Structure formats: structure tokens, C-alpha cells
Short mmCIF file of C-alpha atoms in Angstrom, two decimals:
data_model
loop_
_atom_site.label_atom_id
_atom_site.label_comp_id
_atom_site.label_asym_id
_atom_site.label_seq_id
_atom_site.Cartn_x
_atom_site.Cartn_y
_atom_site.Cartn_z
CA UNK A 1 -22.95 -116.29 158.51
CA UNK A 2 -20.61 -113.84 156.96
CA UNK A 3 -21.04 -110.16 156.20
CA UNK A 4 -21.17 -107.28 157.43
CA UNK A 5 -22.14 -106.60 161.23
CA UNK A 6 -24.93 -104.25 161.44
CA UNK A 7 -24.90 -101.29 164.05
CA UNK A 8 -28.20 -101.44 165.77
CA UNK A 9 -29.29 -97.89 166.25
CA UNK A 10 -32.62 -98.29 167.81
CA UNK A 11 -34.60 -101.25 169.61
CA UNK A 12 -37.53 -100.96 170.82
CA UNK A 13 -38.28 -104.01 173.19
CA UNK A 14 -41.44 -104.99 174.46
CA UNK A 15 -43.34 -101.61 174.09
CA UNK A 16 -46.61 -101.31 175.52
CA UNK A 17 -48.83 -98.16 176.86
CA UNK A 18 -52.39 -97.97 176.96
CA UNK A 19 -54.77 -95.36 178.14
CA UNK A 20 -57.91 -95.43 179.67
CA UNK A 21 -60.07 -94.86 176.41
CA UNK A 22 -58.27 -98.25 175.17
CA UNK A 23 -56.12 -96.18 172.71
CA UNK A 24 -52.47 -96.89 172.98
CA UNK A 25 -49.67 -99.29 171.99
CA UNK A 26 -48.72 -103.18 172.89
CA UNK A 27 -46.02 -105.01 172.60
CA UNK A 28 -44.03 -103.49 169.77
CA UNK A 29 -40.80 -104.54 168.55
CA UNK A 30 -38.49 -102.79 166.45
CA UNK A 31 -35.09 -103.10 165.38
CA UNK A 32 -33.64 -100.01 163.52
CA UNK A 33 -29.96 -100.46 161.73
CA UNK A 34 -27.53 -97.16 161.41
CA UNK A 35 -28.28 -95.71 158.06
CA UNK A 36 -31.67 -97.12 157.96
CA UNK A 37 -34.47 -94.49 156.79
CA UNK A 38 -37.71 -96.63 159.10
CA UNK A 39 -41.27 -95.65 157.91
CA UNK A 40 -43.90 -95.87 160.52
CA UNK A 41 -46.83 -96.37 158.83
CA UNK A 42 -50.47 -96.05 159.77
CA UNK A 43 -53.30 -94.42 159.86
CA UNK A 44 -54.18 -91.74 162.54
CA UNK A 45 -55.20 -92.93 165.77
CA UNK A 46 -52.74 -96.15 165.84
CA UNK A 47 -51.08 -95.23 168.47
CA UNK A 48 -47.57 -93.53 166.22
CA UNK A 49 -47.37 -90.76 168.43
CA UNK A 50 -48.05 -92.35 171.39
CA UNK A 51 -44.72 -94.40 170.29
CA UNK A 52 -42.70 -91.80 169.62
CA UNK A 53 -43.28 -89.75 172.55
CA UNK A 54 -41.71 -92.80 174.39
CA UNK A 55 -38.74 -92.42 172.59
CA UNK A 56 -38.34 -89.32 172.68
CA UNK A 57 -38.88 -89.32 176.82
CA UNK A 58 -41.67 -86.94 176.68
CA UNK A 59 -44.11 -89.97 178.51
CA UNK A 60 -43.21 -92.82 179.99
CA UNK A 61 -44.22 -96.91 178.78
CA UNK A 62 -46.54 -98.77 181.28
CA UNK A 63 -43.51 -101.43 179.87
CA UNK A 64 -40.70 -102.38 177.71
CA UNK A 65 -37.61 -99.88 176.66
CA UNK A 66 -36.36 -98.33 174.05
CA UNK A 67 -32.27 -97.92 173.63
CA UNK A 68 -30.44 -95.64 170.99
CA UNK A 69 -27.26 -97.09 170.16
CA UNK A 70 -27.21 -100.09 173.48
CA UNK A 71 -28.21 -97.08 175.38
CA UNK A 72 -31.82 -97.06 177.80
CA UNK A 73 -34.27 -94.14 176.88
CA UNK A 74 -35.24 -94.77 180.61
CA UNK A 75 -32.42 -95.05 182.47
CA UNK A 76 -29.91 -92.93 180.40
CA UNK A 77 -32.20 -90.16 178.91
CA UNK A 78 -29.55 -87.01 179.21
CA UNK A 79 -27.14 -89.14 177.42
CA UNK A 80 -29.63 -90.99 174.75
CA UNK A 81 -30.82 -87.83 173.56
CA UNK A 82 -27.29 -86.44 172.98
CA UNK A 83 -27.23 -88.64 169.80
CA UNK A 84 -31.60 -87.46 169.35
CA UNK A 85 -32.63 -84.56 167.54
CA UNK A 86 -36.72 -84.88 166.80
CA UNK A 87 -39.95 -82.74 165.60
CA UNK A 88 -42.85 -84.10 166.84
CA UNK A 89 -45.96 -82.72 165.69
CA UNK A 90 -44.81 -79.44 164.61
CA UNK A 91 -41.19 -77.32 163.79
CA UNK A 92 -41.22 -74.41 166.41
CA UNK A 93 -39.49 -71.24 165.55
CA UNK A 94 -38.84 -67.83 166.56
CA UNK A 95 -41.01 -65.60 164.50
CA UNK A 96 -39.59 -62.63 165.14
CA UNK A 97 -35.92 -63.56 164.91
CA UNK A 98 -34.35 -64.60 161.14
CA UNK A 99 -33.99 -67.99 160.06
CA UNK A 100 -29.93 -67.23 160.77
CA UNK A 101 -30.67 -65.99 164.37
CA UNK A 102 -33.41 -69.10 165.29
CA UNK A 103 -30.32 -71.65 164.48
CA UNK A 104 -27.97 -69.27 166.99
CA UNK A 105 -30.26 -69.28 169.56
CA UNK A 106 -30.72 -73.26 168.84
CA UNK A 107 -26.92 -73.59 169.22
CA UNK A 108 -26.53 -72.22 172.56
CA UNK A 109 -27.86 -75.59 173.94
CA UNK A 110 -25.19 -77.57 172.11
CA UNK A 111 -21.12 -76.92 172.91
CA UNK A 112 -19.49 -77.96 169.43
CA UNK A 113 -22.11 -75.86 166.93
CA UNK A 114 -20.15 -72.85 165.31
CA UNK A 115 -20.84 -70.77 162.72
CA UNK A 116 -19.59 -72.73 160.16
CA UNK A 117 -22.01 -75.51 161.09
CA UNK A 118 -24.88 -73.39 160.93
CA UNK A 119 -24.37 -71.85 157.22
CA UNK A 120 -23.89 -76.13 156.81
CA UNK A 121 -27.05 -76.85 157.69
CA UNK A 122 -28.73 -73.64 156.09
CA UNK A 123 -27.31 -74.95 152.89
CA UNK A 124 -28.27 -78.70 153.30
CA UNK A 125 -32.07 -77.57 153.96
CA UNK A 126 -32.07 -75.03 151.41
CA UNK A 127 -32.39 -72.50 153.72
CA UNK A 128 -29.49 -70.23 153.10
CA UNK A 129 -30.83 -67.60 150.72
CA UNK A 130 -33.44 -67.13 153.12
CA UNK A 131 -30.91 -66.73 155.96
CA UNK A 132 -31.89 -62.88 156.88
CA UNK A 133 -35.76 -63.59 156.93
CA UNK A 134 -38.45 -64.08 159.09
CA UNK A 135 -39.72 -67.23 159.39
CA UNK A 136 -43.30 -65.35 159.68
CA UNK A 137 -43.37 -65.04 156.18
CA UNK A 138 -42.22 -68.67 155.25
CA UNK A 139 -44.27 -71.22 153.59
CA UNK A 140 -45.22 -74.02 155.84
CA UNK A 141 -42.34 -75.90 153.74
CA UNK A 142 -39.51 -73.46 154.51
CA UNK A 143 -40.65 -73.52 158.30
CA UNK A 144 -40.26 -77.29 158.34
CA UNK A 145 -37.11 -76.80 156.31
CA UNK A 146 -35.63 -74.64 158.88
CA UNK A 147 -37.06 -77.00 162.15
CA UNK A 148 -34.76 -79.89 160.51
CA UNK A 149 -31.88 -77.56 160.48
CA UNK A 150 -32.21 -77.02 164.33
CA UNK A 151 -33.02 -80.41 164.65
CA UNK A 152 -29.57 -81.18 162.76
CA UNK A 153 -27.40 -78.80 163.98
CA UNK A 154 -25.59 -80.53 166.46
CA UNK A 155 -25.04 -83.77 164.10
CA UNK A 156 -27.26 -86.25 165.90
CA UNK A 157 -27.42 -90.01 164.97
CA UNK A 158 -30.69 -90.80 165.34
CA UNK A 159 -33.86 -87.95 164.15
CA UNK A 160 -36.91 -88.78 164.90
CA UNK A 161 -39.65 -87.24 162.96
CA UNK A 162 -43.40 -87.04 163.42
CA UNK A 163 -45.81 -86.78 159.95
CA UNK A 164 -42.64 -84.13 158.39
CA UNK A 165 -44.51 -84.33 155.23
CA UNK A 166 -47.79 -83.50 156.76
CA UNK A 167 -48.93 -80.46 154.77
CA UNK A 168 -46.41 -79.52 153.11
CA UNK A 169 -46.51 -78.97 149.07
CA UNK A 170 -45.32 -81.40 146.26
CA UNK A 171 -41.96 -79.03 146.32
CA UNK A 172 -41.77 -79.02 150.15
CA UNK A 173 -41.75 -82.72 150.06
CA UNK A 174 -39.24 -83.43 147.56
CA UNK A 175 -37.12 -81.20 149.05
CA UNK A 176 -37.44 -82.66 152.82
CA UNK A 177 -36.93 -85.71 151.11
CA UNK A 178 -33.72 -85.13 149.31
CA UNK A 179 -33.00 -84.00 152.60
CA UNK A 180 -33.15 -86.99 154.53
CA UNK A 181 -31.67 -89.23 151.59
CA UNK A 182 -28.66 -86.54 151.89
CA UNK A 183 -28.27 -87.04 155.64
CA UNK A 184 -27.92 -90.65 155.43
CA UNK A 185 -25.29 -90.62 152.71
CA UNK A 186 -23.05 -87.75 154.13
CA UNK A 187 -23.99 -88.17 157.62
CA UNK A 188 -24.87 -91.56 157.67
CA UNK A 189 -27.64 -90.40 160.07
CA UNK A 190 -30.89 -93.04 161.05
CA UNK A 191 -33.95 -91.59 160.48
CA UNK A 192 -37.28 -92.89 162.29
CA UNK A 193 -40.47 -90.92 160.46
CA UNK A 194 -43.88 -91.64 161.54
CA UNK A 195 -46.64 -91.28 158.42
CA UNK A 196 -50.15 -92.00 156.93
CA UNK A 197 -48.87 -90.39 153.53
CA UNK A 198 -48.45 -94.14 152.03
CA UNK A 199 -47.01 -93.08 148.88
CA UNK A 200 -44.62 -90.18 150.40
CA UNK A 201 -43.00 -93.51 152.63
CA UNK A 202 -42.76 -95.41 149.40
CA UNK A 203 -40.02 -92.83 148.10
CA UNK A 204 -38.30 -92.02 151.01
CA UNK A 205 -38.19 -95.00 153.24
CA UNK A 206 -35.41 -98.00 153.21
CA UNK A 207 -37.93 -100.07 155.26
CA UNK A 208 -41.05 -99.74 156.85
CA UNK A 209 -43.17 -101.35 160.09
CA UNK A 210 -47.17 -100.98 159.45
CA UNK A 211 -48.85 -99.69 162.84
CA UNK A 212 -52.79 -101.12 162.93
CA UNK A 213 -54.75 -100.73 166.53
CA UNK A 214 -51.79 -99.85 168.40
CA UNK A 215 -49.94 -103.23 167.37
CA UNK A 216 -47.33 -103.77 165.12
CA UNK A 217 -48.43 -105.90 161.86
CA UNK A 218 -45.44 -106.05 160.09
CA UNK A 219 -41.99 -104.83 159.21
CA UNK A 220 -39.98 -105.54 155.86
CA UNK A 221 -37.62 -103.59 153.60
CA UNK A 222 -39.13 -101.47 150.76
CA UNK A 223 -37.32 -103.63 148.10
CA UNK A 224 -38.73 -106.48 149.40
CA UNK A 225 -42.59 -105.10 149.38
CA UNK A 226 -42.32 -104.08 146.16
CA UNK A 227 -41.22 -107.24 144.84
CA UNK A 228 -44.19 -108.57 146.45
CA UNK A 229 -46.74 -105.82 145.62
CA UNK A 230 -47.44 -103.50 143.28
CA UNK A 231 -47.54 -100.81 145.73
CA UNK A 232 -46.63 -99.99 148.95
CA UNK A 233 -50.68 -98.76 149.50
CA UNK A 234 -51.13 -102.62 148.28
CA UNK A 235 -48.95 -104.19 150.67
CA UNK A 236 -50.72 -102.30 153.88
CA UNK A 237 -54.13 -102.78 152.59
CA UNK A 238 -53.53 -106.92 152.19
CA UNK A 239 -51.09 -106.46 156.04
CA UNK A 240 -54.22 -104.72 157.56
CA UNK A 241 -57.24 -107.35 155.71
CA UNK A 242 -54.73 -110.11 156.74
CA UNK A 243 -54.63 -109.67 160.39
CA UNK A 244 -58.25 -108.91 160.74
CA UNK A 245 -59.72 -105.12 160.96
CA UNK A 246 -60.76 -105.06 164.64
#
């Protein structure tokens, strides 16, 4: 086969963790190409977070591995999350200090983040009129605008996002999703976003994996679903009926 050779940015091999309620993941594969904008999709309580907590090496699997660019989440975390920047749950910010000053003090952890870098991302967010303000007064939108600018600042490969459009307003998610569509064309940055907002994965998503139970049902490109279905909401309704509702 010719073509191009596709840079594997994220695998996740094997991935299983259950708790003692039952709740949990098993045995989830992924495979995640550079440039690739994956939508994990599902409904709350299948076991997304659980996932991406793993990958982000805040718990550990009861098996399996996850590897960022060949690298092992497990056995190489310092280094893997070099190339990780991530929100999960919520964007966490300084109140008291201005949107300008929450970026400094986010740059102190990285060695190559100047001040040029920081009016860069203030501008790709959307952020930069805003640059003297407290975040206290932000919209739940500009506060998530502002957590993806830390999260960006030091120019990582892979970001990992958990529900981003989770309460934000029609404008708010345009925006964060012109956003991400930005990143991967100038930055050519991977972006793995966890959602139950079907429709908001529809638009923003080059392919998506559907989450039921804590095991994975499917994973296709968004050109191909839609050739198939309708609409995405179609396509996980039939994935979900088709593998049984447990």
C-alpha cells in the first residue's frame, strides 16, 4: 500500500480499570493519528473520565498502556506529558490575578514560554482584549477560553480535554471550536475531547470512538458516519441498540 505514513500520536492498548461499584473501563483500544481531532463520545457514567485520567497519569490502569507519540504514560510519565497539556473537568485560574498575569504564572513551569508566546495564545483564544482583567468577572466561556491558553502555552502535541463544551454558550462554543480547528491547522496539534454533547462532536470532531458501559462500541471517521447516517445522534443511537443496552 502506498501513501502517506501516518504519525501515531496516541494508542491506547488494552485499557481496562474497574472499581468496586462495577463502574469502570475494559479493554479499550484506540489509535489516535497526529492532526486527528478524536471525539469520545458517551453518555455520563461510561467510564470517559475514568479513561482520561489514565492518560493523563492522574490514576493508574488495573491493565494495558497508553503511549503519546511511541512513548509509555507508565513508564515515561515526566517525559509523555512534556508533549500533554489537558483540562479535565474544569479550567482553574487565578481569580485575583489578570488573565495576562494567570498565563505568567502558568509559564514559570515551562523553560521556552516568553512573552511573545503568551500575547500568541491570548490572541488565538480571543483572550487578548481581556488581557488586564480578572478572570472573576469572566463568563464561564472566557474562563474556559483562557484555561486552553495555559493549557497551550508551551505548544504541546497532544491536549486532552474533558466535556470543554460543557456549559458554555452557543458563542463560547463556536469560539472553542474555531479554536481547536485553528490548532490543528497552524499547530498541527492532536486533540482527544471527551463529550455527551452529540451534536457539538459532529462539528468539531475528524473522528469519533462511542463509549457505552465502559467498553468501546465503535470508532470511525465523521465523513464516514455521515455517509452512513443522517446524523451523528443517529449513528450512536443504532451503535448503542446494536450491541445490546446492558
Amino acid at each position: 500500500m502506498g501513501g502517506i505514513q501516518l504519525e501515531k500520536a496516541i494508542e491506547i492498548k488494552n485499557l481496562s480499570k474497574l472499581y468496586k461499584n462495577g463502574r469502570g473501563i475494559t479493554d479499550i483500544n484506540i489509535d489516535i493519528n497526529k492532526g486527528d481531532i478524536f471525539g469520545f463520545l458517551g453518555p455520563n457514567g461510561a467510564g470517559k473520565t475514568t479513561a482520561m485520567k489514565i492518560m493523563t497519569g492522574l490514576i493508574k490502569p488495573d491493565s494495558g498502556d497508553v503511549k503519546v507519540f511511541g512513548q509509555s504514560i507508565q513508564e515515561d510519565y515526566q517525559n509523555v506529558m512534556k508533549e500533554v497539556g489537558c483540562i479535565i473537568e474544569t479550567a482553574e485560574c487565578y481569580q485575583y490575578l489578570t488573565a495576562y498575569e494567570n498565563l505568567k504564572q502558568a509559564s514559570r513551569y515551562y523553560e521556552n514560554v516568553d512573552d511573545d508566546r503568551i500575547h500568541e495564545v491570548l490572541e488565538l483564544t480571543g483572550m487578548l482584549k481581556y488581557k488586564n482583567e480578572k478572570p472573576r468577572k469572566f463568563s464561564l466561556g472566557m474562563k474556559q477560553r483562557l484555561g486552553i491558553a495555559a493549557t497551550i502555552l508551551s505548544k504541546p502535541q497532544v491536549i486532552i480535554l474533558d466535556e470543554p463544551l460543557n456549559g458554555l454558550d452557543v458563542e463560547g462554543m463556536i469560539s472553542m471550536r474555531n479554536i481547536i480547528k485553528d490548532m490543528v491547522e497552524k499547530e498541527k496539534t492532536t486533540f482527544f475531547i471527551s463529550s455527551h454533547l452529540i451534536h457539538d462532536v459532529e462539528l468539531t470532531c475528524t473522528h469519533i470512538g462511542v463509549l457505552y458501559n465502559g467498553k468501546m462500541l465503535n470508532i470511525d471517521t465523521i465523513k464516514n458516519i455521515l455517509n452512513n447516517y443522517a446524523t451523528l445522534e443517529n449513528y450512536f443511537v443504532s451503535e448503542v441498540e446494536r450491541n445490546g443496552r446492558i
